[in-house]
Amino acid sequence: MLRDSFGRQITDLRLSVTDRCNFKCVYCKPQLEGRWVQRSKLLTFEELERVARILVSMGIEKIRITGGEPLVRQNIEQLIARIARIEGIRDLCMTTNGYVLAEKGDALRRAGLRRVTISLDTLNAEKFTAITGKDYFARVLEGIDAAVALGFQPVKVNAVIMRDVNDDELIAFARFAREKNVVFRFIEFMPLDADHQWSKNRVVTLDEMVEKISSYEKLVPLPAHSISETARRFQFEDGVGEIGIIAPVSRPFCGHCSRIRMTADGKIRTCLFSILEHDVRALLRGGGSDDAIKGFIEQVVDQKEERHHINDPDFVQPERDMSLIGG
Ligand code: SAM
Ligand code: SF4
């Protein structure tokens, strides 16, 4: 069992499979082509599977595949099939921008993926292009419909809520969740954007979101699935539809954090906001045994930060943005 020095049990891995992305979301902005990590430095499927297997043997139960955009990694369904076969995994899911989900969804489902979360920050086609830098609104909607039709359960849709960008759409999102039978999750804007445009007054807090959505239909809090759940869950009072709000800025949940992350180039990060990264790739490629890798991971987890410092005056934004860390 993996435990950090504050007694938190680590059960949840965010596994980034690429730093590349075909979108350029304003709150994230992946690096321009040419500034990406060299291909040879990205972990191979064999290496990703090996690390996943080792981590599962140490107590990881849930793996979220992410990126960059995980579906731009070639033959990603082959990696999903390898990871889905690892004994001990209770939950295997993916966060995607949805661009190729309509085409790839079936292969992913057959490979063993059970849940998907799709990012969609607006229901307006023009605004979608302004936020993502791409004219792909219709394709992402198709991706969401395909995910529901294919039986991914539940289908979650993530929106990063930014003041004066999409906070006027909260009620429209809530309606969408109810009509489409998806769980909408609203995320507070975090200081992980490549452009460093984040500021506190651009964050729409959980309280503000609840107040706005409640003016449409009253929200009733739901019990958490687990103590380390990131989203505060709510149901509409009439029982139709569910939303979740992820509030790392206004309601930090570090005290119950169960997560570590691995970047596509094989660096472990013990917090989204870590300044330090720990190189597993060197061990993987340097002939390290499984036991040596386990020992290394234990040491790394022991150094997991107590909490993030977004709200402190001396907060330092990590060098890598969300697309490079693996959201
Ligand atoms: N490309 C995939 C996608 O967009 O869903 C997966 C990777 S993306 C980095 C993972 C999640 O991080 C997305 O839901 C995205 O909205 C969120 N994200 C990125 N930058 C963020 C920021 N600055 N604040 C809050 N959430 C952010
Ligand atoms: Fe790409 Fe996802 Fe970042 Fe948007 S949020 S730029 S889709 S990695």
mmCIF file of C-alpha atoms and ligand atoms in Angstrom:
data_model
loop_
_atom_site.group_PDB
_atom_site.id
_atom_site.type_symbol
_atom_site.label_atom_id
_atom_site.label_comp_id
_atom_site.label_asym_id
_atom_site.label_seq_id
_atom_site.Cartn_x
_atom_site.Cartn_y
_atom_site.Cartn_z
ATOM 1 C CA MET A 1 0.000 0.000 0.000
ATOM 2 C CA LEU A 2 1.347 3.442 -0.932
ATOM 3 C CA ARG A 3 1.110 6.014 1.844
ATOM 4 C CA ASP A 4 2.670 9.451 2.032
ATOM 5 C CA SER A 5 4.223 11.051 5.094
ATOM 6 C CA PHE A 6 0.864 12.631 6.023
ATOM 7 C CA GLY A 7 -0.839 9.220 6.101
ATOM 8 C CA ARG A 8 -2.727 9.694 2.847
ATOM 9 C CA GLN A 9 -3.192 6.492 0.871
ATOM 10 C CA ILE A 10 -2.302 6.850 -2.807
ATOM 11 C CA THR A 11 -4.735 4.931 -4.998
ATOM 12 C CA ASP A 12 -5.155 7.122 -8.037
ATOM 13 C CA LEU A 13 -2.785 7.635 -10.994
ATOM 14 C CA ARG A 14 -3.161 10.240 -13.736
ATOM 15 C CA LEU A 15 -1.144 8.785 -16.570
ATOM 16 C CA SER A 16 -0.229 11.161 -19.359
ATOM 17 C CA VAL A 17 0.425 9.412 -22.658
ATOM 18 C CA THR A 18 1.427 12.428 -24.729
ATOM 19 C CA ASP A 19 2.203 16.117 -24.352
ATOM 20 C CA ARG A 20 0.868 16.781 -27.857
ATOM 21 C CA CYS A 21 -2.553 18.245 -28.489
ATOM 22 C CA ASN A 22 -4.595 19.320 -31.499
ATOM 23 C CA PHE A 23 -6.332 22.114 -29.517
ATOM 24 C CA LYS A 24 -4.969 25.307 -27.984
ATOM 25 C CA CYS A 25 -7.342 26.014 -25.137
ATOM 26 C CA VAL A 26 -6.754 29.471 -23.672
ATOM 27 C CA TYR A 27 -6.541 28.165 -20.093
ATOM 28 C CA CYS A 28 -4.002 25.491 -21.046
ATOM 29 C CA LYS A 29 -2.274 26.121 -24.414
ATOM 30 C CA PRO A 30 -0.043 23.210 -25.227
ATOM 31 C CA GLN A 31 3.409 24.084 -26.536
ATOM 32 C CA LEU A 32 3.808 24.882 -30.173
ATOM 33 C CA GLU A 33 4.964 22.123 -32.456
ATOM 34 C CA GLY A 34 8.743 21.850 -32.259
ATOM 35 C CA ARG A 35 8.736 22.693 -28.552
ATOM 36 C CA TRP A 36 7.211 19.365 -27.652
ATOM 37 C CA VAL A 37 9.175 16.755 -25.765
ATOM 38 C CA GLN A 38 11.296 14.725 -28.207
ATOM 39 C CA ARG A 39 9.458 11.629 -29.325
ATOM 40 C CA SER A 40 12.255 9.373 -28.112
ATOM 41 C CA LYS A 41 11.741 10.718 -24.592
ATOM 42 C CA LEU A 42 8.065 9.771 -24.465
ATOM 43 C CA LEU A 43 7.472 6.478 -22.684
ATOM 44 C CA THR A 44 6.684 3.580 -24.996
ATOM 45 C CA PHE A 45 3.566 1.442 -24.491
ATOM 46 C CA GLU A 46 5.790 -1.244 -22.933
ATOM 47 C CA GLU A 47 7.191 1.274 -20.466
ATOM 48 C CA LEU A 48 3.799 2.772 -19.665
ATOM 49 C CA GLU A 49 2.341 -0.675 -19.059
ATOM 50 C CA ARG A 50 5.275 -1.667 -16.864
ATOM 51 C CA VAL A 51 4.990 1.397 -14.651
ATOM 52 C CA ALA A 52 1.220 0.942 -14.456
ATOM 53 C CA ARG A 53 1.671 -2.716 -13.452
ATOM 54 C CA ILE A 54 4.207 -1.822 -10.777
ATOM 55 C CA LEU A 55 2.018 0.955 -9.396
ATOM 56 C CA VAL A 56 -1.058 -1.281 -9.323
ATOM 57 C CA SER A 57 0.945 -3.860 -7.362
ATOM 58 C CA MET A 58 1.666 -1.050 -4.880
ATOM 59 C CA GLY A 59 -1.980 -0.090 -4.352
ATOM 60 C CA ILE A 60 -3.036 2.078 -7.301
ATOM 61 C CA GLU A 61 -6.629 1.140 -8.160
ATOM 62 C CA LYS A 62 -7.714 3.858 -10.533
ATOM 63 C CA ILE A 63 -5.915 5.036 -13.659
ATOM 64 C CA ARG A 64 -6.995 8.052 -15.662
ATOM 65 C CA ILE A 65 -5.381 8.267 -19.093
ATOM 66 C CA THR A 66 -4.760 11.860 -20.058
ATOM 67 C CA GLY A 67 -2.401 14.236 -21.848
ATOM 68 C CA GLY A 68 -2.063 16.558 -23.847
ATOM 69 C CA GLU A 69 -4.731 14.919 -25.915
ATOM 70 C CA PRO A 70 -4.550 11.156 -25.307
ATOM 71 C CA LEU A 71 -6.382 10.319 -28.523
ATOM 72 C CA VAL A 72 -3.636 11.837 -30.682
ATOM 73 C CA ARG A 73 -1.279 9.124 -29.466
ATOM 74 C CA GLN A 74 -1.228 6.526 -32.253
ATOM 75 C CA ASN A 75 -2.871 3.181 -31.488
ATOM 76 C CA ILE A 76 -3.923 4.362 -28.040
ATOM 77 C CA GLU A 77 -6.507 1.572 -27.914
ATOM 78 C CA GLN A 78 -3.606 -0.919 -27.788
ATOM 79 C CA LEU A 79 -2.293 0.735 -24.640
ATOM 80 C CA ILE A 80 -5.790 0.758 -23.127
ATOM 81 C CA ALA A 81 -6.078 -2.988 -23.786
ATOM 82 C CA ARG A 82 -2.715 -3.624 -22.097
ATOM 83 C CA ILE A 83 -3.612 -1.578 -19.037
ATOM 84 C CA ALA A 84 -7.169 -2.913 -18.799
ATOM 85 C CA ARG A 85 -5.707 -6.420 -18.438
ATOM 86 C CA ILE A 86 -3.676 -5.549 -15.333
ATOM 87 C CA GLU A 87 -5.136 -7.389 -12.387
ATOM 88 C CA GLY A 88 -6.170 -5.101 -9.548
ATOM 89 C CA ILE A 89 -7.378 -2.104 -11.555
ATOM 90 C CA ARG A 90 -10.841 -1.112 -10.418
ATOM 91 C CA ASP A 91 -11.329 1.918 -12.622
ATOM 92 C CA LEU A 92 -9.810 2.829 -15.996
ATOM 93 C CA CYS A 93 -10.956 6.089 -17.546
ATOM 94 C CA MET A 94 -9.805 8.816 -19.925
ATOM 95 C CA THR A 95 -10.052 12.588 -20.218
ATOM 96 C CA THR A 96 -10.212 13.750 -23.838
ATOM 97 C CA ASN A 97 -11.131 16.788 -25.877
ATOM 98 C CA GLY A 98 -13.483 14.509 -27.809
ATOM 99 C CA TYR A 99 -12.227 15.421 -31.271
ATOM 100 C CA VAL A 100 -11.838 11.829 -32.517
ATOM 101 C CA LEU A 101 -14.099 10.127 -30.020
ATOM 102 C CA ALA A 102 -16.859 9.454 -32.542
ATOM 103 C CA GLU A 103 -14.344 7.423 -34.596
ATOM 104 C CA LYS A 104 -12.274 5.872 -31.840
ATOM 105 C CA GLY A 105 -14.911 5.360 -29.143
ATOM 106 C CA ASP A 106 -15.892 1.864 -30.207
ATOM 107 C CA ALA A 107 -12.293 0.589 -30.333
ATOM 108 C CA LEU A 108 -11.601 2.158 -26.929
ATOM 109 C CA ARG A 109 -14.667 0.572 -25.414
ATOM 110 C CA ARG A 110 -13.739 -2.822 -26.824
ATOM 111 C CA ALA A 111 -10.206 -2.389 -25.490
ATOM 112 C CA GLY A 112 -11.588 -2.069 -21.973
ATOM 113 C CA LEU A 113 -12.115 1.645 -21.349
ATOM 114 C CA ARG A 114 -15.240 2.056 -19.204
ATOM 115 C CA ARG A 115 -15.557 5.788 -18.587
ATOM 116 C CA VAL A 116 -14.720 8.964 -20.475
ATOM 117 C CA THR A 117 -14.658 12.607 -19.522
ATOM 118 C CA ILE A 118 -14.902 15.047 -22.415
ATOM 119 C CA SER A 119 -13.940 18.708 -22.209
ATOM 120 C CA LEU A 120 -16.459 21.228 -23.529
ATOM 121 C CA ASP A 121 -16.220 24.811 -22.323
ATOM 122 C CA THR A 122 -19.054 26.403 -24.246
ATOM 123 C CA LEU A 123 -22.231 25.563 -26.110
ATOM 124 C CA ASN A 124 -21.648 28.311 -28.635
ATOM 125 C CA ALA A 125 -19.770 27.337 -31.809
ATOM 126 C CA GLU A 126 -18.015 30.698 -32.241
ATOM 127 C CA LYS A 127 -16.961 30.861 -28.633
ATOM 128 C CA PHE A 128 -15.700 27.291 -28.903
ATOM 129 C CA THR A 129 -13.334 28.397 -31.662
ATOM 130 C CA ALA A 130 -12.199 31.374 -29.590
ATOM 131 C CA ILE A 131 -11.470 29.192 -26.548
ATOM 132 C CA THR A 132 -9.877 26.165 -28.225
ATOM 133 C CA GLY A 133 -8.365 27.819 -31.299
ATOM 134 C CA LYS A 134 -10.143 25.204 -33.438
ATOM 135 C CA ASP A 135 -13.387 25.071 -35.359
ATOM 136 C CA TYR A 136 -14.355 21.644 -34.018
ATOM 137 C CA PHE A 137 -17.489 22.311 -31.976
ATOM 138 C CA ALA A 138 -19.735 20.009 -34.016
ATOM 139 C CA ARG A 139 -17.205 17.172 -33.887
ATOM 140 C CA VAL A 140 -16.910 17.366 -30.119
ATOM 141 C CA LEU A 141 -20.707 17.281 -29.776
ATOM 142 C CA GLU A 142 -20.699 14.204 -32.008
ATOM 143 C CA GLY A 143 -18.053 12.705 -29.756
ATOM 144 C CA ILE A 144 -20.245 13.252 -26.682
ATOM 145 C CA ASP A 145 -23.268 11.686 -28.398
ATOM 146 C CA ALA A 146 -21.137 8.749 -29.520
ATOM 147 C CA ALA A 147 -19.831 8.197 -25.989
ATOM 148 C CA VAL A 148 -23.388 8.087 -24.619
ATOM 149 C CA ALA A 149 -24.533 5.762 -27.426
ATOM 150 C CA LEU A 150 -21.580 3.423 -26.889
ATOM 151 C CA GLY A 151 -22.552 2.962 -23.266
ATOM 152 C CA PHE A 152 -19.647 4.645 -21.491
ATOM 153 C CA GLN A 153 -21.032 5.069 -18.005
ATOM 154 C CA PRO A 154 -21.160 7.727 -16.805
ATOM 155 C CA VAL A 155 -20.172 10.165 -19.549
ATOM 156 C CA LYS A 156 -18.801 13.267 -17.883
ATOM 157 C CA VAL A 157 -18.331 16.632 -19.546
ATOM 158 C CA ASN A 158 -15.803 19.066 -18.061
ATOM 159 C CA ALA A 159 -15.933 22.824 -18.408
ATOM 160 C CA VAL A 160 -13.336 25.179 -16.967
ATOM 161 C CA ILE A 161 -15.365 28.176 -15.859
ATOM 162 C CA MET A 162 -13.687 31.549 -16.409
ATOM 163 C CA ARG A 163 -15.119 34.900 -15.476
ATOM 164 C CA ASP A 164 -16.477 36.862 -18.450
ATOM 165 C CA VAL A 165 -15.690 33.969 -20.787
ATOM 166 C CA ASN A 166 -18.243 31.242 -20.104
ATOM 167 C CA ASP A 167 -19.740 31.941 -16.668
ATOM 168 C CA ASP A 168 -22.845 33.203 -18.479
ATOM 169 C CA GLU A 169 -23.442 29.639 -19.709
ATOM 170 C CA LEU A 170 -23.751 27.819 -16.382
ATOM 171 C CA ILE A 171 -27.491 27.379 -16.712
ATOM 172 C CA ALA A 172 -27.184 26.307 -20.352
ATOM 173 C CA PHE A 173 -24.620 23.680 -19.274
ATOM 174 C CA ALA A 174 -26.973 22.459 -16.550
ATOM 175 C CA ARG A 175 -29.786 22.112 -19.097
ATOM 176 C CA PHE A 176 -27.431 20.273 -21.463
ATOM 177 C CA ALA A 177 -26.501 17.809 -18.680
ATOM 178 C CA ARG A 178 -30.154 17.060 -18.030
ATOM 179 C CA GLU A 179 -31.106 16.697 -21.679
ATOM 180 C CA LYS A 180 -28.130 14.600 -22.771
ATOM 181 C CA ASN A 181 -27.898 12.387 -19.701
ATOM 182 C CA VAL A 182 -24.315 13.347 -18.980
ATOM 183 C CA VAL A 183 -22.727 14.532 -15.733
ATOM 184 C CA PHE A 184 -21.466 18.097 -16.183
ATOM 185 C CA ARG A 185 -18.450 18.994 -14.088
ATOM 186 C CA PHE A 186 -17.427 22.587 -13.601
ATOM 187 C CA ILE A 187 -13.787 23.244 -12.797
ATOM 188 C CA GLU A 188 -12.432 26.362 -11.164
ATOM 189 C CA PHE A 189 -9.798 27.970 -13.386
ATOM 190 C CA MET A 190 -6.349 27.063 -12.012
ATOM 191 C CA PRO A 191 -2.963 28.767 -12.445
ATOM 192 C CA LEU A 192 -1.644 26.162 -14.865
ATOM 193 C CA ASP A 193 -1.975 28.065 -18.120
ATOM 194 C CA ALA A 194 1.088 28.387 -20.333
ATOM 195 C CA ASP A 195 0.457 32.115 -20.835
ATOM 196 C CA HIS A 196 0.296 32.898 -17.112
ATOM 197 C CA GLN A 197 -2.907 34.877 -17.656
ATOM 198 C CA TRP A 198 -4.521 33.372 -14.561
ATOM 199 C CA SER A 199 -5.575 35.747 -11.835
ATOM 200 C CA LYS A 200 -7.787 35.235 -8.830
ATOM 201 C CA ASN A 201 -10.517 37.515 -10.126
ATOM 202 C CA ARG A 202 -10.919 35.302 -13.211
ATOM 203 C CA VAL A 203 -11.853 32.353 -10.990
ATOM 204 C CA VAL A 204 -15.577 31.695 -10.599
ATOM 205 C CA THR A 205 -15.873 29.999 -7.225
ATOM 206 C CA LEU A 206 -17.967 27.008 -6.236
ATOM 207 C CA ASP A 207 -20.305 29.225 -4.197
ATOM 208 C CA GLU A 208 -20.924 31.519 -7.151
ATOM 209 C CA MET A 209 -21.582 28.578 -9.444
ATOM 210 C CA VAL A 210 -24.043 26.956 -7.042
ATOM 211 C CA GLU A 211 -25.888 30.243 -6.622
ATOM 212 C CA LYS A 212 -26.185 30.837 -10.369
ATOM 213 C CA ILE A 213 -27.295 27.311 -11.225
ATOM 214 C CA SER A 214 -29.772 27.250 -8.334
ATOM 215 C CA SER A 215 -31.606 30.192 -9.865
ATOM 216 C CA TYR A 216 -32.562 27.772 -12.648
ATOM 217 C CA GLU A 217 -33.221 24.631 -10.580
ATOM 218 C CA LYS A 218 -32.357 24.087 -6.928
ATOM 219 C CA LEU A 219 -29.273 21.946 -6.290
ATOM 220 C CA VAL A 220 -29.177 19.333 -3.563
ATOM 221 C CA PRO A 221 -25.728 18.122 -2.383
ATOM 222 C CA LEU A 222 -25.027 14.419 -2.914
ATOM 223 C CA PRO A 223 -22.769 12.336 -0.660
ATOM 224 C CA ALA A 224 -19.219 11.836 -1.949
ATOM 225 C CA HIS A 225 -18.374 8.446 -3.494
ATOM 226 C CA SER A 226 -15.141 8.500 -1.532
ATOM 227 C CA ILE A 227 -13.314 10.799 0.855
ATOM 228 C CA SER A 228 -10.764 11.747 -1.841
ATOM 229 C CA GLU A 229 -13.314 12.615 -4.535
ATOM 230 C CA THR A 230 -12.322 15.873 -6.213
ATOM 231 C CA ALA A 231 -15.812 16.970 -7.269
ATOM 232 C CA ARG A 232 -18.557 18.147 -4.936
ATOM 233 C CA ARG A 233 -21.612 16.428 -6.366
ATOM 234 C CA PHE A 234 -25.099 17.875 -6.622
ATOM 235 C CA GLN A 235 -28.412 16.630 -7.922
ATOM 236 C CA PHE A 236 -31.206 18.823 -9.220
ATOM 237 C CA GLU A 237 -34.084 18.975 -6.767
ATOM 238 C CA ASP A 238 -36.452 17.296 -9.229
ATOM 239 C CA GLY A 239 -34.076 14.293 -9.386
ATOM 240 C CA VAL A 240 -33.176 14.716 -13.079
ATOM 241 C CA GLY A 241 -29.450 15.107 -13.754
ATOM 242 C CA GLU A 242 -26.270 15.520 -11.761
ATOM 243 C CA ILE A 243 -23.462 18.044 -11.758
ATOM 244 C CA GLY A 244 -20.113 18.192 -10.002
ATOM 245 C CA ILE A 245 -17.968 21.175 -9.083
ATOM 246 C CA ILE A 246 -14.207 20.832 -8.755
ATOM 247 C CA ALA A 247 -13.005 23.686 -6.586
ATOM 248 C CA PRO A 248 -9.278 23.393 -5.965
ATOM 249 C CA VAL A 249 -8.956 27.171 -5.595
ATOM 250 C CA SER A 250 -11.828 28.099 -3.272
ATOM 251 C CA ARG A 251 -12.156 24.717 -1.500
ATOM 252 C CA PRO A 252 -8.799 22.917 -1.652
ATOM 253 C CA PHE A 253 -9.111 19.159 -1.152
ATOM 254 C CA CYS A 254 -5.426 18.435 -0.519
ATOM 255 C CA GLY A 255 -6.083 16.907 2.916
ATOM 256 C CA HIS A 256 -7.638 13.846 1.309
ATOM 257 C CA CYS A 257 -5.605 13.743 -1.888
ATOM 258 C CA SER A 258 -5.029 10.208 -3.176
ATOM 259 C CA ARG A 259 -3.361 11.146 -6.463
ATOM 260 C CA ILE A 260 -0.009 11.075 -8.160
ATOM 261 C CA ARG A 261 0.698 11.873 -11.791
ATOM 262 C CA MET A 262 3.118 10.655 -14.378
ATOM 263 C CA THR A 263 4.057 12.856 -17.313
ATOM 264 C CA ALA A 264 4.380 11.437 -20.816
ATOM 265 C CA ASP A 265 8.176 11.620 -20.530
ATOM 266 C CA GLY A 266 8.177 9.520 -17.391
ATOM 267 C CA LYS A 267 8.360 12.021 -14.532
ATOM 268 C CA ILE A 268 6.328 11.470 -11.401
ATOM 269 C CA ARG A 269 4.609 14.532 -9.946
ATOM 270 C CA THR A 270 3.128 14.205 -6.505
ATOM 271 C CA CYS A 271 0.923 17.285 -6.912
ATOM 272 C CA LEU A 272 -0.513 19.208 -9.859
ATOM 273 C CA PHE A 273 1.388 22.197 -8.520
ATOM 274 C CA SER A 274 4.670 20.396 -7.800
ATOM 275 C CA ILE A 275 7.800 22.319 -8.585
ATOM 276 C CA LEU A 276 9.826 19.087 -8.460
ATOM 277 C CA GLU A 277 9.509 16.075 -10.769
ATOM 278 C CA HIS A 278 10.986 12.612 -10.232
ATOM 279 C CA ASP A 279 12.481 10.740 -13.152
ATOM 280 C CA VAL A 280 11.261 7.158 -13.544
ATOM 281 C CA ARG A 281 12.301 6.993 -17.197
ATOM 282 C CA ALA A 282 15.967 6.937 -16.246
ATOM 283 C CA LEU A 283 15.356 3.855 -14.120
ATOM 284 C CA LEU A 284 13.178 2.192 -16.756
ATOM 285 C CA ARG A 285 15.782 2.719 -19.457
ATOM 286 C CA GLY A 286 18.780 2.161 -17.221
ATOM 287 C CA GLY A 287 17.940 -1.447 -16.424
ATOM 288 C CA GLY A 288 16.269 -0.755 -13.049
ATOM 289 C CA SER A 289 14.529 -3.807 -11.588
ATOM 290 C CA ASP A 290 10.858 -3.705 -10.560
ATOM 291 C CA ASP A 291 11.999 -3.634 -6.935
ATOM 292 C CA ALA A 292 14.310 -0.675 -7.600
ATOM 293 C CA ILE A 293 11.438 1.189 -9.266
ATOM 294 C CA LYS A 294 9.125 0.370 -6.353
ATOM 295 C CA GLY A 295 11.687 1.662 -3.868
ATOM 296 C CA PHE A 296 12.071 4.851 -5.874
ATOM 297 C CA ILE A 297 8.300 5.393 -6.036
ATOM 298 C CA GLU A 298 7.969 4.868 -2.283
ATOM 299 C CA GLN A 299 10.605 7.519 -1.649
ATOM 300 C CA VAL A 300 8.923 9.916 -4.062
ATOM 301 C CA VAL A 301 5.471 9.424 -2.527
ATOM 302 C CA ASP A 302 6.977 10.040 0.895
ATOM 303 C CA GLN A 303 7.849 13.539 -0.335
ATOM 304 C CA LYS A 304 4.296 14.358 -1.483
ATOM 305 C CA GLU A 305 3.448 17.943 -0.655
ATOM 306 C CA GLU A 306 1.020 18.551 2.184
ATOM 307 C CA ARG A 307 -1.033 20.988 0.110
ATOM 308 C CA HIS A 308 -0.893 23.377 -2.816
ATOM 309 C CA HIS A 309 -0.126 27.054 -2.293
ATOM 310 C CA ILE A 310 -2.374 28.739 -4.878
ATOM 311 C CA ASN A 311 -3.864 30.972 -2.226
ATOM 312 C CA ASP A 312 -0.549 31.992 -0.642
ATOM 313 C CA PRO A 313 1.125 35.289 -1.607
ATOM 314 C CA ASP A 314 4.392 33.466 -2.445
ATOM 315 C CA PHE A 315 2.717 30.954 -4.819
ATOM 316 C CA VAL A 316 4.972 29.940 -7.710
ATOM 317 C CA GLN A 317 3.275 28.589 -10.840
ATOM 318 C CA PRO A 318 4.825 25.311 -12.050
ATOM 319 C CA GLU A 319 6.970 25.598 -15.153
ATOM 320 C CA ARG A 320 4.968 23.074 -17.116
ATOM 321 C CA ASP A 321 1.381 23.829 -18.096
ATOM 322 C CA MET A 322 -1.571 21.481 -17.717
ATOM 323 C CA SER A 323 -1.109 19.820 -21.113
ATOM 324 C CA LEU A 324 2.467 18.869 -20.218
ATOM 325 C CA ILE A 325 1.713 17.767 -16.688
ATOM 326 C CA GLY A 326 -1.326 15.671 -17.578
ATOM 327 C CA GLY A 327 -4.580 17.057 -16.251
HETATM 328 N N1 SAM B 1 -6.873 17.087 -23.747
HETATM 329 C C1 SAM B 1 -7.731 16.482 -22.800
HETATM 330 C C2 SAM B 1 -8.869 17.396 -22.419
HETATM 331 O O1 SAM B 1 -8.820 18.570 -22.727
HETATM 332 O O2 SAM B 1 -9.817 16.905 -21.808
HETATM 333 C C3 SAM B 1 -7.019 15.974 -21.569
HETATM 334 C C4 SAM B 1 -5.954 16.828 -20.973
HETATM 335 S S1 SAM B 1 -6.508 18.344 -20.248
HETATM 336 C C5 SAM B 1 -5.000 19.038 -19.711
HETATM 337 C C6 SAM B 1 -7.321 17.733 -18.793
HETATM 338 C C7 SAM B 1 -8.285 18.666 -18.132
HETATM 339 O O3 SAM B 1 -7.575 19.750 -17.598
HETATM 340 C C8 SAM B 1 -9.334 19.236 -19.050
HETATM 341 O O4 SAM B 1 -10.624 18.969 -18.521
HETATM 342 C C9 SAM B 1 -9.048 20.708 -19.044
HETATM 343 O O5 SAM B 1 -10.226 21.444 -19.154
HETATM 344 C C10 SAM B 1 -8.391 20.895 -17.691
HETATM 345 N N2 SAM B 1 -7.548 22.091 -17.601
HETATM 346 C C11 SAM B 1 -6.535 22.467 -18.413
HETATM 347 N N3 SAM B 1 -5.996 23.645 -18.003
HETATM 348 C C12 SAM B 1 -6.699 24.028 -16.901
HETATM 349 C C13 SAM B 1 -6.636 25.149 -16.009
HETATM 350 N N4 SAM B 1 -5.748 26.117 -16.172
HETATM 351 N N5 SAM B 1 -7.526 25.211 -14.986
HETATM 352 C C14 SAM B 1 -8.446 24.220 -14.803
HETATM 353 N N6 SAM B 1 -8.532 23.136 -15.588
HETATM 354 C C15 SAM B 1 -7.691 23.036 -16.636
HETATM 355 FE FE1 SF4 B 2 -5.420 20.307 -25.385
HETATM 356 FE FE2 SF4 B 2 -6.880 19.433 -23.345
HETATM 357 FE FE3 SF4 B 2 -5.113 21.461 -23.015
HETATM 358 FE FE4 SF4 B 2 -7.323 21.871 -24.426
HETATM 359 S S1 SF4 B 2 -7.201 21.344 -22.235
HETATM 360 S S2 SF4 B 2 -5.239 22.487 -25.025
HETATM 361 S S3 SF4 B 2 -7.636 19.943 -25.397
HETATM 362 S S4 SF4 B 2 -4.638 19.370 -23.506
#
